[in-house]
Amino acid sequence: MVFRLRLITAIFVARAVMWLVRLLGRGRGSSLPGMVALRICPGILAHLARQARRGVVMVTGTNGKTTTNNMVARIAGEAGYRVVVNAEGANMITGITTAFLRKASLWGRVDCDYALLEVDEATFPRVTRQVRPDLVVVTNFFRDQLDRYGELDTTVSLIREALEKLPGTGLVLNADDPLVASLAAAAGGEVLYYGLGEHRRVTSSSSAAREGRFCPRCGQELAYAYYQYSQLGNYRCPGCGFSRPPAGVEGTEVLPEERRTTCRLRSPAGDYELVIPVPGLYNLYNGLAAFTAGLVLGVEPRVITRALAGYTPATGRMERFRYREKPVLLNLVKNPTGFNEGLGTLLSLPGPVDVLIAINDNDADGRDISWLWDVDFEVLEEEHRHVNLLVCTGQRGAEMAVRLKYAGVPLEKIVVEEMSRAVERVLNGPGKTACLLATYTALWPVERILSGYARRENRVESLPSVS
């Protein structure tokens, strides 16, 4: 009786907080309602999550969590399932609780088939103590926010130890990342791998940070037949023999284009063409992870490929706008590997390109911005003719400008501006296209300013079954 009273009170107050946040225009209310509800009724998340009729899917890893989870949500919606999903990327325990609260009745009933939850790596052990997943999808592991996560092996250990306490939980793992593939040893249920085969854009070397290129079993440096990017590729340990496992779902014949990426896909259910309507090899990995999860959920492969072909990115995930006749791309950057891939996309755009880089150092971004020195900004010196203007903004815009200076970017191309003026300057620059790169807490104000000037071309999806 006491729990029931706490539950109803928590839901009522959380709903009031949601309404108030939106009324005051103070954000999307994706975390605060959950925080309040957990204070009132600490057991509310476990209670609500148990009501997912067909089970709980969790997506974790460094990059691609939001995109992969939202792709899985679209697949489930296309298949006719009702889902709970934290689509905005609020992946701490408060944001996950808020996702359930949005679907809950005032009496604490949740009508859903699946709970599809993006979960922060450091939060994963805590969440799994309250919500037992039936399937866990792991995207990749890269160095990210040392002040929050610590060294990379600490993050991997946290996930491994949590998985060891989940007997019967299935895993979908990235075969091309040795750190992710090593988690199979902790699996309590079935493991299915996804990855990319060799194609004409693989490389024989990689200049990215090397932490992930040592054998997770014996510590020797891995030998690579080829790299996709960073430590992702076809690897083998010369010491203990640990190697890339065969991928049950594998992409081949990769064809990157300006607005989409396609590949041939080989799977246990047959061969298909996979079309991901956003650019970037990393988004193709997200699509492969989502396809594999869809198979595990029992969705028909043609339904999966149709859902992925119609996917619309969340805010700041390769989101396209148009200002007058000028194409504009908005993308989140949060660690060296993700930033390097963003720079690769920038340099593939029709040039010259006007560029905005917005760097904040709030808690959600990571207070330590030394990671910027691990980003390969030196490519902008080599390709500086492709870039018309680099406008730095945000709380650490000046430090970003210094980093570009030491990367060898011509000084006349580097500008530091207040955020509103920075967005306006980039939009009105003489370049053919504009590319806006922002850390997490800078992303939302940049998007809000940008939306006041430009029209969104690939609108964020809002399916009733996915909200």
Coordinates of C-alpha atoms in Angstrom, one line a residue:
M1 CA 0.0 0.0 0.0
V2 CA 2.8 2.4 0.9
F3 CA 4.6 1.6 -2.4
R4 CA 1.5 2.1 -4.4
L5 CA 0.9 5.6 -2.8
R6 CA 4.6 6.5 -3.5
L7 CA 4.2 5.3 -7.1
I8 CA 1.1 7.4 -7.8
T9 CA 2.6 10.4 -6.1
A10 CA 5.8 10.1 -8.1
I11 CA 4.0 9.9 -11.4
F12 CA 1.7 12.8 -10.6
V13 CA 4.6 15.1 -9.6
A14 CA 6.8 14.0 -12.5
R15 CA 4.0 14.8 -14.9
A16 CA 3.7 18.2 -13.3
V17 CA 7.4 18.8 -13.7
M18 CA 7.2 17.8 -17.4
W19 CA 4.4 20.3 -18.0
L20 CA 6.2 23.0 -16.1
V21 CA 9.6 22.5 -17.9
R22 CA 7.8 22.8 -21.3
L23 CA 5.7 25.8 -20.2
L24 CA 8.9 27.7 -19.1
G25 CA 10.8 26.6 -22.2
R26 CA 13.6 25.2 -20.1
G27 CA 14.4 22.2 -22.2
R28 CA 12.7 18.9 -23.2
G29 CA 12.1 17.6 -19.7
S30 CA 14.0 14.4 -20.6
S31 CA 15.8 13.9 -17.2
L32 CA 14.3 16.1 -14.4
P33 CA 11.0 14.3 -14.2
G34 CA 12.8 11.0 -13.7
M35 CA 15.1 12.5 -11.0
V36 CA 12.1 13.8 -9.1
A37 CA 10.2 10.5 -9.4
L38 CA 13.1 8.4 -8.2
R39 CA 13.4 10.6 -5.1
I40 CA 9.8 10.0 -4.3
C41 CA 9.7 6.3 -5.2
P42 CA 13.1 4.7 -5.5
G43 CA 11.7 1.5 -6.9
I44 CA 9.7 3.1 -9.7
L45 CA 12.0 2.3 -12.6
A46 CA 12.1 -1.5 -11.8
H47 CA 8.3 -1.5 -11.4
L48 CA 7.6 0.2 -14.7
A49 CA 10.3 -1.8 -16.7
R50 CA 8.9 -5.1 -15.6
Q51 CA 5.8 -4.4 -17.6
A52 CA 7.5 -4.6 -21.0
R53 CA 5.7 -7.7 -22.4
R54 CA 8.3 -8.9 -24.8
G55 CA 11.4 -7.7 -23.0
V56 CA 14.1 -5.1 -22.6
V57 CA 16.8 -4.2 -25.1
M58 CA 19.8 -2.0 -24.0
V59 CA 22.2 -0.3 -26.3
T60 CA 25.6 0.9 -24.8
G61 CA 29.1 1.8 -26.0
T62 CA 30.9 5.0 -26.7
N63 CA 29.6 6.2 -30.1
G64 CA 26.4 5.6 -31.9
K65 CA 24.1 4.7 -29.0
T66 CA 21.4 7.2 -29.7
T67 CA 21.3 6.5 -33.5
T68 CA 21.4 2.7 -33.0
N69 CA 18.7 2.7 -30.3
N70 CA 16.4 4.9 -32.4
M71 CA 17.0 2.7 -35.4
V72 CA 15.9 -0.3 -33.4
A73 CA 12.8 1.7 -32.2
R74 CA 11.9 2.4 -35.8
I75 CA 12.3 -1.2 -36.7
A76 CA 10.1 -2.3 -33.8
G77 CA 7.5 0.4 -34.7
E78 CA 7.5 -0.7 -38.3
A79 CA 6.8 -4.3 -37.1
G80 CA 3.8 -3.1 -35.2
Y81 CA 5.2 -3.2 -31.6
R82 CA 4.5 -0.6 -29.0
V83 CA 7.7 0.6 -27.3
V84 CA 9.2 2.8 -24.6
V85 CA 12.4 4.5 -25.8
N86 CA 14.6 7.3 -24.5
A87 CA 14.8 8.7 -28.1
E88 CA 16.5 12.1 -27.1
G89 CA 19.6 10.4 -25.8
A90 CA 19.0 11.0 -22.1
N91 CA 20.8 7.8 -21.2
M92 CA 21.4 8.2 -17.4
I93 CA 19.1 6.5 -15.0
T94 CA 17.0 9.7 -14.7
G95 CA 16.5 9.9 -18.4
I96 CA 15.6 6.2 -18.7
T97 CA 13.0 6.6 -15.9
T98 CA 11.5 9.7 -17.7
A99 CA 11.1 7.6 -20.8
F100 CA 8.9 5.1 -18.9
L101 CA 7.0 7.9 -17.1
R102 CA 5.9 9.4 -20.4
K103 CA 4.2 6.1 -21.2
A104 CA 2.8 5.4 -17.8
S105 CA -0.7 6.0 -16.7
L106 CA -1.3 7.8 -13.4
W107 CA -1.8 4.4 -11.8
G108 CA 1.6 3.1 -13.0
R109 CA 0.5 1.0 -15.9
V110 CA 2.7 0.8 -19.0
D111 CA 1.4 -0.5 -22.2
C112 CA 4.4 -1.6 -24.3
D113 CA 5.9 -4.7 -26.0
Y114 CA 9.5 -3.6 -25.8
A115 CA 11.6 -1.2 -23.7
L116 CA 14.4 0.1 -25.9
L117 CA 17.0 1.8 -23.8
E118 CA 20.1 3.7 -24.6
V119 CA 22.3 3.4 -21.5
D120 CA 25.5 5.4 -20.7
E121 CA 28.5 3.1 -20.2
A122 CA 29.3 4.3 -16.7
T123 CA 25.6 4.0 -15.7
F124 CA 25.1 0.5 -17.2
P125 CA 25.9 -1.5 -14.1
R126 CA 23.5 0.6 -12.0
V127 CA 20.7 0.4 -14.5
T128 CA 21.1 -3.4 -14.9
R129 CA 20.7 -3.8 -11.2
Q130 CA 17.2 -2.4 -11.5
V131 CA 16.2 -3.4 -15.0
R132 CA 17.2 -6.8 -16.3
P133 CA 17.8 -6.7 -20.1
D134 CA 17.0 -9.6 -22.4
L135 CA 19.4 -8.3 -25.1
V136 CA 22.4 -5.9 -24.9
V137 CA 23.8 -4.3 -28.0
V138 CA 27.4 -2.9 -27.7
T139 CA 28.5 -0.5 -30.4
N140 CA 32.2 0.3 -29.8
F141 CA 34.6 1.5 -27.2
F142 CA 36.7 4.7 -27.7
R143 CA 38.5 7.0 -25.2
D144 CA 35.8 9.4 -24.0
Q145 CA 35.7 12.0 -21.2
L146 CA 38.5 10.8 -19.0
D147 CA 37.2 12.8 -16.1
R148 CA 34.0 10.9 -16.1
Y149 CA 34.9 7.4 -17.4
G150 CA 38.6 7.0 -16.6
E151 CA 40.8 5.0 -18.8
L152 CA 39.3 2.9 -21.6
D153 CA 40.0 -0.5 -19.8
T154 CA 38.0 0.8 -16.8
T155 CA 34.9 1.4 -19.0
V156 CA 35.2 -2.1 -20.6
S157 CA 35.7 -3.7 -17.2
L158 CA 32.5 -2.0 -15.9
I159 CA 30.5 -3.4 -18.8
R160 CA 32.1 -6.9 -18.5
E161 CA 31.4 -7.2 -14.8
A162 CA 27.8 -6.1 -15.2
L163 CA 27.3 -8.7 -18.1
E164 CA 28.7 -11.5 -15.9
K165 CA 25.8 -10.9 -13.5
L166 CA 23.2 -11.3 -16.3
P167 CA 22.8 -15.0 -17.1
G168 CA 20.6 -15.6 -20.0
T169 CA 21.0 -12.1 -21.5
G170 CA 21.8 -12.2 -25.3
L171 CA 24.5 -10.0 -26.8
V172 CA 24.9 -8.3 -30.1
L173 CA 28.5 -7.3 -30.5
N174 CA 30.7 -5.4 -33.0
A175 CA 33.1 -8.0 -34.3
D176 CA 35.4 -5.4 -35.7
D177 CA 36.2 -3.8 -32.3
P178 CA 38.5 -6.1 -30.3
L179 CA 37.3 -4.5 -27.0
V180 CA 33.7 -5.2 -27.8
A181 CA 34.3 -8.7 -29.2
S182 CA 36.1 -9.6 -26.0
L183 CA 32.9 -9.2 -24.1
A184 CA 31.7 -12.6 -25.5
A185 CA 33.6 -14.3 -22.7
A186 CA 31.2 -12.6 -20.2
A187 CA 28.0 -13.6 -22.1
G188 CA 25.3 -15.6 -20.3
G189 CA 23.2 -16.0 -23.4
E190 CA 23.5 -16.2 -27.2
V191 CA 26.1 -14.0 -28.9
L192 CA 25.6 -12.6 -32.4
Y193 CA 28.3 -10.5 -34.1
Y194 CA 28.0 -7.8 -36.8
G195 CA 30.7 -6.1 -38.8
L196 CA 32.0 -4.9 -42.1
G197 CA 34.0 -7.1 -44.5
E198 CA 36.9 -5.8 -46.6
H199 CA 36.0 -3.2 -49.2
R200 CA 37.8 -0.7 -51.3
R201 CA 37.9 2.0 -48.7
V202 CA 39.6 0.0 -45.9
T203 CA 43.2 1.2 -45.0
S204 CA 46.4 -0.5 -44.2
S205 CA 47.1 1.9 -41.3
S206 CA 45.3 4.1 -38.9
S207 CA 46.5 7.3 -37.2
A208 CA 43.9 7.4 -34.5
A209 CA 44.6 6.9 -30.8
R210 CA 45.8 3.3 -30.2
E211 CA 44.4 2.3 -26.8
G212 CA 42.0 -0.2 -28.3
R213 CA 44.6 -1.9 -30.5
F214 CA 46.1 -4.1 -27.8
C215 CA 44.9 -7.6 -27.2
P216 CA 42.2 -7.5 -24.4
R217 CA 43.4 -11.0 -23.3
C218 CA 47.2 -10.9 -23.2
G219 CA 48.1 -7.2 -23.8
Q220 CA 50.2 -7.7 -27.0
E221 CA 49.7 -5.3 -29.8
L222 CA 47.2 -6.6 -32.3
A223 CA 48.2 -7.2 -36.0
Y224 CA 45.7 -5.9 -38.5
A225 CA 45.0 -7.2 -42.0
Y226 CA 43.2 -3.9 -42.6
Y227 CA 41.4 -1.0 -40.7
Q228 CA 37.9 0.4 -41.1
Y229 CA 38.7 3.3 -38.8
S230 CA 40.4 3.7 -35.4
Q231 CA 40.9 0.2 -33.9
L232 CA 38.0 -1.3 -35.9
G233 CA 39.1 -3.8 -38.5
N234 CA 40.4 -7.3 -39.1
Y235 CA 42.7 -8.1 -36.2
R236 CA 44.6 -11.0 -34.8
C237 CA 46.8 -11.3 -31.7
P238 CA 50.2 -12.8 -32.5
G239 CA 50.5 -13.9 -28.9
C240 CA 47.4 -15.7 -27.8
G241 CA 45.5 -16.0 -31.1
F242 CA 42.6 -13.8 -30.2
S243 CA 41.1 -12.6 -33.4
R244 CA 38.1 -11.0 -35.1
P245 CA 35.2 -13.5 -34.8
P246 CA 33.2 -14.3 -37.9
A247 CA 30.3 -11.8 -38.3
G248 CA 26.9 -13.4 -38.6
V249 CA 25.6 -10.1 -40.1
E250 CA 28.3 -8.6 -42.3
G251 CA 28.3 -5.6 -44.7
T252 CA 30.2 -5.8 -48.0
E253 CA 30.4 -3.7 -51.2
V254 CA 30.2 -0.5 -49.2
L255 CA 29.1 2.6 -51.2
P256 CA 29.4 5.9 -49.4
E257 CA 27.5 8.8 -50.9
E258 CA 26.9 12.4 -49.9
R259 CA 23.5 11.8 -48.3
R260 CA 23.5 8.1 -47.6
T261 CA 25.6 4.9 -47.2
T262 CA 24.7 1.6 -48.7
C263 CA 26.1 -2.0 -48.7
R264 CA 25.3 -5.5 -49.5
L265 CA 24.4 -7.4 -46.3
R266 CA 24.9 -11.0 -45.6
S267 CA 22.9 -12.5 -42.7
P268 CA 21.5 -15.8 -41.3
A269 CA 18.2 -14.7 -42.9
G270 CA 19.6 -14.2 -46.4
D271 CA 21.3 -11.4 -48.4
Y272 CA 19.9 -7.9 -48.7
E273 CA 20.7 -4.4 -49.7
L274 CA 21.1 -2.1 -46.7
V275 CA 20.5 1.6 -47.2
I276 CA 21.2 4.0 -44.4
P277 CA 20.0 7.6 -45.3
V278 CA 22.8 9.4 -43.5
P279 CA 26.5 9.5 -44.5
G280 CA 29.4 8.0 -42.7
L281 CA 30.9 4.6 -42.1
Y282 CA 30.1 4.9 -38.4
N283 CA 26.4 5.2 -39.3
L284 CA 26.6 2.1 -41.4
Y285 CA 27.9 0.3 -38.3
N286 CA 24.9 1.7 -36.4
G287 CA 22.6 0.3 -39.1
L288 CA 24.3 -3.1 -39.0
A289 CA 23.8 -3.2 -35.2
A290 CA 20.2 -2.3 -35.5
F291 CA 19.6 -4.9 -38.2
T292 CA 21.1 -7.6 -36.1
A293 CA 19.0 -6.6 -33.1
G294 CA 15.9 -6.6 -35.3
L295 CA 16.7 -10.2 -36.3
V296 CA 17.1 -11.2 -32.7
L297 CA 13.6 -9.6 -32.0
G298 CA 12.2 -11.8 -34.7
V299 CA 11.3 -9.0 -37.2
E300 CA 11.2 -10.0 -40.9
P301 CA 14.4 -8.8 -42.6
R302 CA 12.5 -6.9 -45.3
V303 CA 10.7 -5.0 -42.6
I304 CA 14.0 -4.1 -41.0
T305 CA 15.6 -2.9 -44.2
R306 CA 12.5 -0.8 -45.1
A307 CA 12.5 0.8 -41.6
L308 CA 16.2 1.6 -41.8
A309 CA 15.9 3.1 -45.3
G310 CA 13.3 5.5 -43.8
Y311 CA 15.2 6.4 -40.7
T312 CA 15.4 10.0 -39.7
P313 CA 18.3 11.1 -37.5
A314 CA 17.9 12.6 -34.0
T315 CA 18.9 16.1 -33.3
G316 CA 22.6 16.7 -34.2
R317 CA 23.3 13.3 -35.7
M318 CA 24.2 14.2 -39.2
E319 CA 21.0 16.4 -39.3
R320 CA 20.5 18.4 -42.5
F321 CA 19.2 21.9 -42.8
R322 CA 19.0 24.4 -45.7
Y323 CA 19.6 28.1 -45.3
R324 CA 18.3 29.9 -48.4
E325 CA 20.0 27.7 -51.0
K326 CA 22.9 26.7 -48.8
P327 CA 23.1 23.1 -47.4
V328 CA 23.8 22.9 -43.7
L329 CA 24.9 19.9 -41.7
L330 CA 24.7 19.7 -37.9
N331 CA 26.6 17.0 -36.0
L332 CA 27.4 16.1 -32.4
V333 CA 31.1 15.6 -31.5
K334 CA 32.2 14.3 -28.1
N335 CA 35.5 12.4 -28.3
P336 CA 38.6 12.1 -30.6
T337 CA 37.3 9.2 -32.8
G338 CA 33.8 10.8 -33.3
F339 CA 35.4 14.2 -34.1
N340 CA 37.8 12.6 -36.6
E341 CA 34.9 10.9 -38.4
G342 CA 33.1 14.3 -38.4
L343 CA 36.1 16.0 -39.9
G344 CA 36.1 13.3 -42.6
T345 CA 32.5 14.0 -43.4
L346 CA 33.2 17.8 -43.4
L347 CA 36.0 17.3 -46.0
S348 CA 33.7 15.2 -48.2
L349 CA 31.1 18.0 -48.5
P350 CA 31.1 20.3 -51.6
G351 CA 33.6 23.0 -50.8
P352 CA 34.6 25.5 -49.8
V353 CA 32.9 24.8 -46.4
D354 CA 32.1 27.3 -43.7
V355 CA 32.6 25.6 -40.4
L356 CA 31.4 26.2 -36.8
I357 CA 32.9 24.4 -33.9
A358 CA 31.1 24.8 -30.6
I359 CA 32.9 23.5 -27.5
N360 CA 31.4 23.5 -24.0
D361 CA 32.8 21.9 -20.8
N362 CA 29.8 21.3 -18.7
D363 CA 29.4 18.0 -16.8
A364 CA 27.7 16.3 -19.7
D365 CA 30.5 17.3 -22.1
G366 CA 33.3 16.4 -19.7
R367 CA 35.2 19.1 -17.8
D368 CA 38.6 18.1 -19.2
I369 CA 38.9 19.3 -22.8
S370 CA 42.5 18.0 -23.3
W371 CA 40.9 15.4 -25.6
L372 CA 40.8 18.1 -28.3
W373 CA 44.6 17.6 -28.7
D374 CA 44.0 14.0 -29.7
V375 CA 41.7 15.0 -32.6
D376 CA 43.5 15.0 -36.0
F377 CA 42.8 18.7 -36.8
E378 CA 46.1 18.6 -38.8
V379 CA 44.0 17.4 -41.7
L380 CA 42.5 20.9 -41.9
E381 CA 46.0 22.3 -42.5
E382 CA 46.5 19.8 -45.3
E383 CA 43.0 20.5 -46.8
H384 CA 42.7 24.2 -45.8
R385 CA 41.6 25.2 -49.3
H386 CA 38.5 23.1 -48.8
V387 CA 37.6 25.2 -45.7
N388 CA 36.6 28.8 -46.1
L389 CA 36.1 29.8 -42.4
L390 CA 36.4 28.2 -39.0
V391 CA 34.3 29.9 -36.4
C392 CA 34.9 28.8 -32.8
T393 CA 32.3 29.4 -30.1
G394 CA 31.0 28.0 -26.8
Q395 CA 32.5 28.2 -23.3
R396 CA 35.9 27.0 -24.6
G397 CA 35.8 28.5 -28.1
A398 CA 39.1 30.4 -27.5
E399 CA 40.9 27.1 -26.6
M400 CA 39.4 25.5 -29.7
A401 CA 40.9 28.4 -31.7
V402 CA 44.3 27.8 -30.1
R403 CA 44.1 24.1 -31.0
L404 CA 43.4 25.0 -34.6
K405 CA 46.3 27.4 -34.6
Y406 CA 48.7 24.7 -33.4
A407 CA 47.3 22.3 -36.0
G408 CA 48.6 24.7 -38.7
V409 CA 45.3 26.1 -39.9
P410 CA 45.9 29.5 -41.5
L411 CA 45.2 32.2 -38.8
E412 CA 43.1 34.3 -41.2
K413 CA 40.5 31.5 -41.3
I414 CA 40.1 31.2 -37.5
V415 CA 37.5 33.3 -35.8
V416 CA 36.1 33.3 -32.2
E417 CA 32.5 34.6 -31.8
E418 CA 29.6 34.5 -29.4
M419 CA 27.3 31.7 -30.3
S420 CA 24.4 33.5 -32.0
R421 CA 26.8 35.6 -34.0
A422 CA 28.9 32.5 -34.8
V423 CA 25.9 30.6 -36.3
E424 CA 24.8 33.7 -38.3
R425 CA 28.4 34.2 -39.6
V426 CA 28.7 30.7 -40.8
L427 CA 25.3 30.6 -42.4
N428 CA 26.1 33.8 -44.3
G429 CA 29.6 32.9 -45.2
P430 CA 30.6 32.6 -48.9
G431 CA 31.1 28.8 -48.8
K432 CA 29.0 26.4 -50.8
T433 CA 28.0 24.5 -47.7
A434 CA 28.1 24.9 -43.9
C435 CA 29.0 22.3 -41.3
L436 CA 28.3 22.9 -37.6
L437 CA 30.0 20.6 -35.0
A438 CA 29.1 20.9 -31.4
T439 CA 29.6 19.1 -28.1
Y440 CA 26.6 17.8 -26.2
T441 CA 25.5 20.9 -24.2
A442 CA 26.4 23.2 -27.0
L443 CA 24.4 21.2 -29.5
W444 CA 21.0 22.3 -28.2
P445 CA 21.6 26.0 -28.2
V446 CA 23.2 25.8 -31.7
E447 CA 20.3 23.8 -33.0
R448 CA 17.8 26.3 -31.5
I449 CA 19.6 29.3 -33.1
L450 CA 20.0 27.4 -36.4
S451 CA 16.3 26.5 -36.5
G452 CA 15.5 30.2 -36.3
Y453 CA 17.3 30.7 -39.6
A454 CA 17.2 27.5 -41.6
R455 CA 14.6 24.8 -42.4
R456 CA 15.2 21.2 -41.4
E457 CA 15.4 18.8 -44.3
N458 CA 15.4 15.4 -42.5
R459 CA 12.9 16.1 -39.7
V460 CA 13.4 14.2 -36.4
E461 CA 10.9 11.4 -36.4
S462 CA 8.0 11.3 -33.9
L463 CA 6.1 8.1 -34.4
P464 CA 3.3 7.5 -31.9
S465 CA 4.6 4.1 -31.1
V466 CA 8.1 5.4 -30.4
S467 CA 7.4 8.5 -28.4

